[in-house]
Short mmCIF file of N, CA and C in Angstrom, two decimals:
data_model
loop_
_atom_site.label_atom_id
_atom_site.label_comp_id
_atom_site.label_asym_id
_atom_site.label_seq_id
_atom_site.Cartn_x
_atom_site.Cartn_y
_atom_site.Cartn_z
N UNK A 1293 0.85 -1.18 0.00
CA UNK A 1293 0.00 0.00 0.00
C UNK A 1293 0.89 1.24 0.00
N UNK A 1294 0.58 2.26 -0.83
CA UNK A 1294 1.41 3.46 -0.88
C UNK A 1294 1.33 4.26 0.42
N UNK A 1295 2.40 4.96 0.73
CA UNK A 1295 2.44 5.81 1.92
C UNK A 1295 1.62 7.06 1.65
N UNK A 1296 0.82 7.44 2.64
CA UNK A 1296 -0.05 8.60 2.49
C UNK A 1296 0.65 9.84 3.03
N UNK A 1297 0.77 10.91 2.23
CA UNK A 1297 1.45 12.12 2.69
C UNK A 1297 0.70 12.87 3.78
N UNK A 1298 -0.61 12.63 3.94
CA UNK A 1298 -1.39 13.33 4.95
C UNK A 1298 -1.67 12.47 6.18
N UNK A 1299 -0.98 11.37 6.33
CA UNK A 1299 -1.14 10.56 7.53
C UNK A 1299 -0.71 11.35 8.74
N UNK A 1300 -1.43 11.20 9.83
CA UNK A 1300 -1.14 11.93 11.06
C UNK A 1300 0.31 11.73 11.50
N UNK A 1301 0.86 10.57 11.26
CA UNK A 1301 2.23 10.28 11.70
C UNK A 1301 3.29 10.91 10.80
N UNK A 1302 2.90 11.43 9.62
CA UNK A 1302 3.87 11.99 8.69
C UNK A 1302 3.80 13.51 8.59
N UNK A 1303 2.74 14.11 9.06
CA UNK A 1303 2.56 15.56 8.90
C UNK A 1303 3.42 16.32 9.90
N UNK A 1304 4.15 17.29 9.43
CA UNK A 1304 5.00 18.08 10.31
C UNK A 1304 4.85 19.57 10.08
N UNK A 1305 4.65 19.98 8.85
CA UNK A 1305 4.70 21.41 8.54
C UNK A 1305 3.31 22.05 8.49
N UNK A 1306 3.31 23.36 8.65
CA UNK A 1306 2.10 24.15 8.54
C UNK A 1306 1.47 23.98 7.15
N UNK A 1307 2.29 23.90 6.13
CA UNK A 1307 1.80 23.73 4.76
C UNK A 1307 1.07 22.40 4.61
N UNK A 1308 1.61 21.35 5.21
CA UNK A 1308 0.96 20.04 5.13
C UNK A 1308 -0.37 20.03 5.88
N UNK A 1309 -0.41 20.69 7.03
CA UNK A 1309 -1.65 20.77 7.80
C UNK A 1309 -2.70 21.53 7.01
N UNK A 1310 -2.33 22.69 6.48
CA UNK A 1310 -3.26 23.48 5.67
C UNK A 1310 -3.72 22.69 4.45
N UNK A 1311 -2.81 21.96 3.82
CA UNK A 1311 -3.17 21.14 2.67
C UNK A 1311 -4.21 20.09 3.00
N UNK A 1312 -4.05 19.45 4.15
CA UNK A 1312 -5.02 18.45 4.58
C UNK A 1312 -6.39 19.09 4.81
N UNK A 1313 -6.39 20.29 5.40
CA UNK A 1313 -7.65 20.99 5.65
C UNK A 1313 -8.34 21.40 4.35
N UNK A 1314 -7.59 22.05 3.46
CA UNK A 1314 -8.20 22.59 2.25
C UNK A 1314 -8.58 21.51 1.24
N UNK A 1315 -8.08 20.30 1.38
CA UNK A 1315 -8.53 19.21 0.51
C UNK A 1315 -9.74 18.49 1.09
N UNK A 1316 -10.22 18.93 2.25
CA UNK A 1316 -11.46 18.37 2.80
C UNK A 1316 -12.64 18.94 2.02
N UNK A 1317 -13.84 18.61 2.43
CA UNK A 1317 -15.04 18.95 1.67
C UNK A 1317 -15.68 20.25 2.13
N UNK A 1318 -16.32 20.94 1.17
CA UNK A 1318 -17.17 22.07 1.52
C UNK A 1318 -18.36 21.55 2.32
N UNK A 1319 -18.98 22.44 3.09
CA UNK A 1319 -20.18 22.04 3.82
C UNK A 1319 -21.30 21.71 2.84
N UNK A 1320 -22.12 20.74 3.22
CA UNK A 1320 -23.32 20.45 2.45
C UNK A 1320 -24.31 21.59 2.65
N UNK A 1321 -25.26 21.71 1.77
CA UNK A 1321 -26.23 22.81 1.81
C UNK A 1321 -26.95 22.90 3.15
N UNK A 1322 -27.23 21.77 3.78
CA UNK A 1322 -27.97 21.75 5.05
C UNK A 1322 -27.09 22.04 6.27
N UNK A 1323 -25.78 21.92 6.14
CA UNK A 1323 -24.90 21.97 7.31
C UNK A 1323 -24.74 23.36 7.94
N UNK A 1324 -24.75 24.48 7.21
CA UNK A 1324 -24.72 25.77 7.91
C UNK A 1324 -25.89 25.95 8.87
N UNK A 1325 -27.08 25.51 8.47
CA UNK A 1325 -28.24 25.58 9.37
C UNK A 1325 -28.04 24.67 10.58
N UNK A 1326 -27.47 23.50 10.35
CA UNK A 1326 -27.19 22.58 11.46
C UNK A 1326 -26.21 23.22 12.44
N UNK A 1327 -25.16 23.84 11.92
CA UNK A 1327 -24.19 24.52 12.78
C UNK A 1327 -24.85 25.66 13.56
N UNK A 1328 -25.73 26.41 12.91
CA UNK A 1328 -26.44 27.50 13.59
C UNK A 1328 -27.28 26.96 14.74
N UNK A 1329 -27.92 25.81 14.55
CA UNK A 1329 -28.70 25.19 15.62
C UNK A 1329 -27.82 24.80 16.81
N UNK A 1330 -26.57 24.47 16.54
CA UNK A 1330 -25.62 24.14 17.61
C UNK A 1330 -25.01 25.39 18.23
N UNK A 1331 -25.35 26.57 17.70
CA UNK A 1331 -24.86 27.82 18.27
C UNK A 1331 -23.57 28.35 17.67
N UNK A 1332 -23.15 27.81 16.54
CA UNK A 1332 -21.93 28.30 15.88
C UNK A 1332 -22.26 29.63 15.21
N UNK A 1333 -21.53 30.71 15.52
CA UNK A 1333 -21.83 32.02 14.94
C UNK A 1333 -21.50 32.09 13.45
N UNK A 1334 -22.29 32.85 12.72
CA UNK A 1334 -22.12 33.01 11.28
C UNK A 1334 -20.71 33.43 10.88
N UNK A 1335 -20.04 34.36 11.59
CA UNK A 1335 -18.67 34.73 11.18
C UNK A 1335 -17.71 33.53 11.13
N UNK A 1336 -17.95 32.53 11.94
CA UNK A 1336 -17.10 31.33 11.91
C UNK A 1336 -17.22 30.60 10.58
N UNK A 1337 -18.39 30.69 9.97
CA UNK A 1337 -18.61 30.02 8.68
C UNK A 1337 -17.94 30.76 7.54
N UNK A 1338 -17.69 32.05 7.73
CA UNK A 1338 -17.19 32.89 6.65
C UNK A 1338 -15.77 33.39 6.86
N UNK A 1339 -15.10 32.94 7.89
CA UNK A 1339 -13.77 33.45 8.23
C UNK A 1339 -12.70 33.08 7.24
N UNK A 1340 -11.47 33.48 7.54
CA UNK A 1340 -10.34 33.19 6.65
C UNK A 1340 -10.10 31.70 6.51
N UNK A 1341 -10.45 30.94 7.53
CA UNK A 1341 -10.42 29.47 7.46
C UNK A 1341 -11.82 28.99 7.81
N UNK A 1342 -12.72 28.97 6.84
CA UNK A 1342 -14.10 28.61 7.13
C UNK A 1342 -14.20 27.16 7.60
N UNK A 1343 -15.33 26.85 8.18
CA UNK A 1343 -15.57 25.47 8.62
C UNK A 1343 -15.75 24.60 7.39
N UNK A 1344 -15.10 23.46 7.40
CA UNK A 1344 -15.22 22.49 6.32
C UNK A 1344 -15.72 21.18 6.92
N UNK A 1345 -15.77 20.13 6.15
CA UNK A 1345 -16.26 18.85 6.65
C UNK A 1345 -15.51 17.71 6.00
N UNK A 1346 -15.59 16.56 6.62
CA UNK A 1346 -14.96 15.38 6.06
C UNK A 1346 -15.31 14.16 6.89
N UNK A 1347 -14.97 13.02 6.37
CA UNK A 1347 -15.20 11.77 7.09
C UNK A 1347 -13.94 11.41 7.86
N UNK A 1348 -14.12 11.14 9.15
CA UNK A 1348 -13.00 10.85 10.04
C UNK A 1348 -13.29 9.59 10.85
N UNK A 1349 -12.23 9.03 11.38
CA UNK A 1349 -12.32 7.93 12.34
C UNK A 1349 -11.68 8.43 13.62
N UNK A 1350 -12.44 8.44 14.71
CA UNK A 1350 -11.91 8.85 16.00
C UNK A 1350 -11.21 7.66 16.65
N UNK A 1351 -10.10 7.95 17.33
CA UNK A 1351 -9.38 6.92 18.07
C UNK A 1351 -8.80 7.53 19.34
N UNK A 1352 -8.04 6.76 20.09
CA UNK A 1352 -7.51 7.25 21.37
C UNK A 1352 -6.51 8.39 21.20
N UNK A 1353 -5.92 8.52 20.02
CA UNK A 1353 -4.94 9.58 19.77
C UNK A 1353 -5.58 10.84 19.18
N UNK A 1354 -6.84 10.80 18.85
CA UNK A 1354 -7.52 11.94 18.24
C UNK A 1354 -8.43 11.47 17.12
N UNK A 1355 -8.03 11.74 15.88
CA UNK A 1355 -8.78 11.25 14.73
C UNK A 1355 -7.85 11.13 13.55
N UNK A 1356 -8.31 10.40 12.56
CA UNK A 1356 -7.60 10.29 11.29
C UNK A 1356 -8.63 10.50 10.19
N UNK A 1357 -8.21 11.12 9.10
CA UNK A 1357 -9.09 11.30 7.96
C UNK A 1357 -9.31 9.97 7.27
N UNK A 1358 -10.54 9.70 6.89
CA UNK A 1358 -10.83 8.45 6.18
C UNK A 1358 -10.06 8.37 4.88
N UNK A 1359 -9.97 9.48 4.16
CA UNK A 1359 -9.28 9.45 2.87
C UNK A 1359 -7.80 9.19 3.03
N UNK A 1360 -7.29 9.34 4.25
CA UNK A 1360 -5.87 9.15 4.49
C UNK A 1360 -5.52 7.72 4.86
N UNK A 1361 -6.49 6.96 5.35
CA UNK A 1361 -6.16 5.58 5.71
C UNK A 1361 -7.17 4.58 5.16
N UNK A 1362 -7.97 5.01 4.18
CA UNK A 1362 -8.90 4.13 3.48
C UNK A 1362 -9.92 3.47 4.39
N UNK A 1363 -10.43 4.19 5.39
CA UNK A 1363 -11.46 3.66 6.29
C UNK A 1363 -12.83 4.27 6.00
N UNK A 1364 -13.16 4.53 4.74
CA UNK A 1364 -14.42 5.19 4.42
C UNK A 1364 -15.62 4.49 5.05
N UNK A 1365 -15.58 3.18 5.14
CA UNK A 1365 -16.71 2.42 5.68
C UNK A 1365 -16.89 2.67 7.18
N UNK A 1366 -15.85 3.03 7.89
CA UNK A 1366 -15.91 3.22 9.34
C UNK A 1366 -16.10 4.67 9.74
N UNK A 1367 -15.96 5.59 8.82
CA UNK A 1367 -15.91 7.00 9.17
C UNK A 1367 -17.26 7.63 9.47
N UNK A 1368 -17.19 8.78 10.13
CA UNK A 1368 -18.36 9.59 10.44
C UNK A 1368 -18.08 10.99 9.90
N UNK A 1369 -19.12 11.64 9.38
CA UNK A 1369 -18.94 13.01 8.88
C UNK A 1369 -18.77 13.94 10.07
N UNK A 1370 -17.74 14.78 10.01
CA UNK A 1370 -17.43 15.71 11.09
C UNK A 1370 -17.16 17.09 10.51
N UNK A 1371 -17.42 18.11 11.32
CA UNK A 1371 -17.06 19.47 10.96
C UNK A 1371 -15.58 19.66 11.28
N UNK A 1372 -14.88 20.36 10.41
CA UNK A 1372 -13.43 20.54 10.55
C UNK A 1372 -13.09 22.02 10.72
N UNK A 1373 -12.21 22.30 11.67
CA UNK A 1373 -11.78 23.66 11.98
C UNK A 1373 -10.26 23.71 11.88
N UNK A 1374 -9.74 24.64 11.09
CA UNK A 1374 -8.30 24.84 10.97
C UNK A 1374 -7.84 25.73 12.12
N UNK A 1375 -6.86 25.27 12.87
CA UNK A 1375 -6.34 26.03 14.00
C UNK A 1375 -5.04 26.71 13.57
N UNK A 1376 -5.03 28.04 13.71
CA UNK A 1376 -3.88 28.85 13.31
C UNK A 1376 -3.17 29.39 14.54
N UNK A 1377 -1.88 29.70 14.39
CA UNK A 1377 -1.17 30.39 15.47
C UNK A 1377 -1.29 31.90 15.24
N UNK A 1378 -0.65 32.68 16.09
CA UNK A 1378 -0.75 34.15 15.99
C UNK A 1378 -0.19 34.70 14.69
N UNK A 1379 0.69 33.95 14.04
CA UNK A 1379 1.25 34.38 12.76
C UNK A 1379 0.41 33.90 11.58
N UNK A 1380 -0.70 33.22 11.84
CA UNK A 1380 -1.57 32.73 10.78
C UNK A 1380 -1.12 31.42 10.16
N UNK A 1381 -0.18 30.73 10.81
CA UNK A 1381 0.30 29.44 10.32
C UNK A 1381 -0.58 28.32 10.86
N UNK A 1382 -0.90 27.36 10.02
CA UNK A 1382 -1.72 26.22 10.43
C UNK A 1382 -0.96 25.37 11.45
N UNK A 1383 -1.63 25.07 12.56
CA UNK A 1383 -1.03 24.27 13.62
C UNK A 1383 -1.70 22.91 13.80
N UNK A 1384 -3.00 22.84 13.52
CA UNK A 1384 -3.74 21.60 13.76
C UNK A 1384 -5.11 21.72 13.10
N UNK A 1385 -5.83 20.62 13.11
CA UNK A 1385 -7.21 20.58 12.63
C UNK A 1385 -8.03 19.93 13.74
N UNK A 1386 -9.17 20.53 14.03
CA UNK A 1386 -10.10 19.98 15.00
C UNK A 1386 -11.26 19.35 14.24
N UNK A 1387 -11.65 18.15 14.64
CA UNK A 1387 -12.84 17.49 14.09
C UNK A 1387 -13.90 17.45 15.18
N UNK A 1388 -15.12 17.86 14.81
CA UNK A 1388 -16.24 17.84 15.74
C UNK A 1388 -17.38 17.06 15.11
N UNK A 1389 -17.77 15.99 15.76
CA UNK A 1389 -18.91 15.18 15.32
C UNK A 1389 -19.98 15.27 16.40
N UNK A 1390 -20.88 16.26 16.30
CA UNK A 1390 -21.88 16.44 17.36
C UNK A 1390 -22.78 15.22 17.54
N UNK A 1391 -23.01 14.46 16.47
CA UNK A 1391 -23.86 13.28 16.58
C UNK A 1391 -23.24 12.21 17.47
N UNK A 1392 -21.92 12.24 17.65
CA UNK A 1392 -21.21 11.31 18.53
C UNK A 1392 -20.73 11.98 19.81
N UNK A 1393 -20.95 13.30 19.90
CA UNK A 1393 -20.44 14.09 21.02
C UNK A 1393 -18.92 13.95 21.14
N UNK A 1394 -18.24 14.04 19.98
CA UNK A 1394 -16.77 13.89 19.93
C UNK A 1394 -16.14 15.15 19.36
N UNK A 1395 -15.07 15.58 19.98
CA UNK A 1395 -14.27 16.72 19.55
C UNK A 1395 -12.82 16.34 19.79
N UNK A 1396 -12.02 16.30 18.72
CA UNK A 1396 -10.63 15.87 18.86
C UNK A 1396 -9.73 16.65 17.93
N UNK A 1397 -8.48 16.79 18.34
CA UNK A 1397 -7.45 17.40 17.50
C UNK A 1397 -6.77 16.30 16.69
N UNK A 1398 -6.38 16.65 15.48
CA UNK A 1398 -5.72 15.69 14.59
C UNK A 1398 -4.30 15.40 15.07
N UNK A 1399 -3.52 16.45 15.34
CA UNK A 1399 -2.12 16.29 15.71
C UNK A 1399 -1.86 16.56 17.19
N UNK A 1400 -2.90 16.93 17.93
CA UNK A 1400 -2.79 17.27 19.35
C UNK A 1400 -1.84 18.43 19.61
N UNK A 1401 -1.80 19.37 18.66
CA UNK A 1401 -1.03 20.61 18.84
C UNK A 1401 -1.93 21.77 19.26
N UNK A 1402 -3.22 21.65 19.00
CA UNK A 1402 -4.16 22.73 19.31
C UNK A 1402 -4.62 22.60 20.76
N UNK A 1403 -4.82 23.75 21.39
CA UNK A 1403 -5.32 23.72 22.77
C UNK A 1403 -6.67 24.40 22.91
N UNK A 1404 -7.13 25.09 21.85
CA UNK A 1404 -8.49 25.65 21.85
C UNK A 1404 -8.83 26.15 20.45
N UNK A 1405 -10.13 26.24 20.17
CA UNK A 1405 -10.57 26.85 18.92
C UNK A 1405 -10.25 28.34 18.99
N UNK A 1406 -9.89 28.91 17.86
CA UNK A 1406 -9.53 30.33 17.76
C UNK A 1406 -8.39 30.70 18.70
N UNK A 1407 -7.44 29.79 18.89
CA UNK A 1407 -6.32 30.08 19.80
C UNK A 1407 -5.44 31.21 19.31
N UNK A 1408 -5.50 31.53 18.01
CA UNK A 1408 -4.69 32.64 17.51
C UNK A 1408 -5.13 33.97 18.11
N UNK A 1409 -6.36 34.05 18.58
CA UNK A 1409 -6.87 35.28 19.18
C UNK A 1409 -6.55 35.37 20.67
N UNK A 1410 -6.10 34.28 21.24
CA UNK A 1410 -5.85 34.25 22.70
C UNK A 1410 -4.53 34.92 23.05
#
């Protein structure tokens, strides 16, 4: 099996993290309304790193993208948030699956949503 460049164990740079985020999926037409019902403010949907979505598998270390390890059958659709540092560099991706009540960091580098503002 070929090595995946976006595997959690291989990602090191901000460019690779941003690449993994931007190759995820746009929100489905119904999902902005779903996010609003969960209390997510509209500016979060329209920011410099808008909310995206993708299929993930949660595990004890966080989560892995289904497209990165070929687990499409096991994955759950989750909302994805790109976490930036104060310089605007990508540091991590957060996956939130409200239907499972799960929130996890991909690389465990992030300590909060919108940490660049802290």
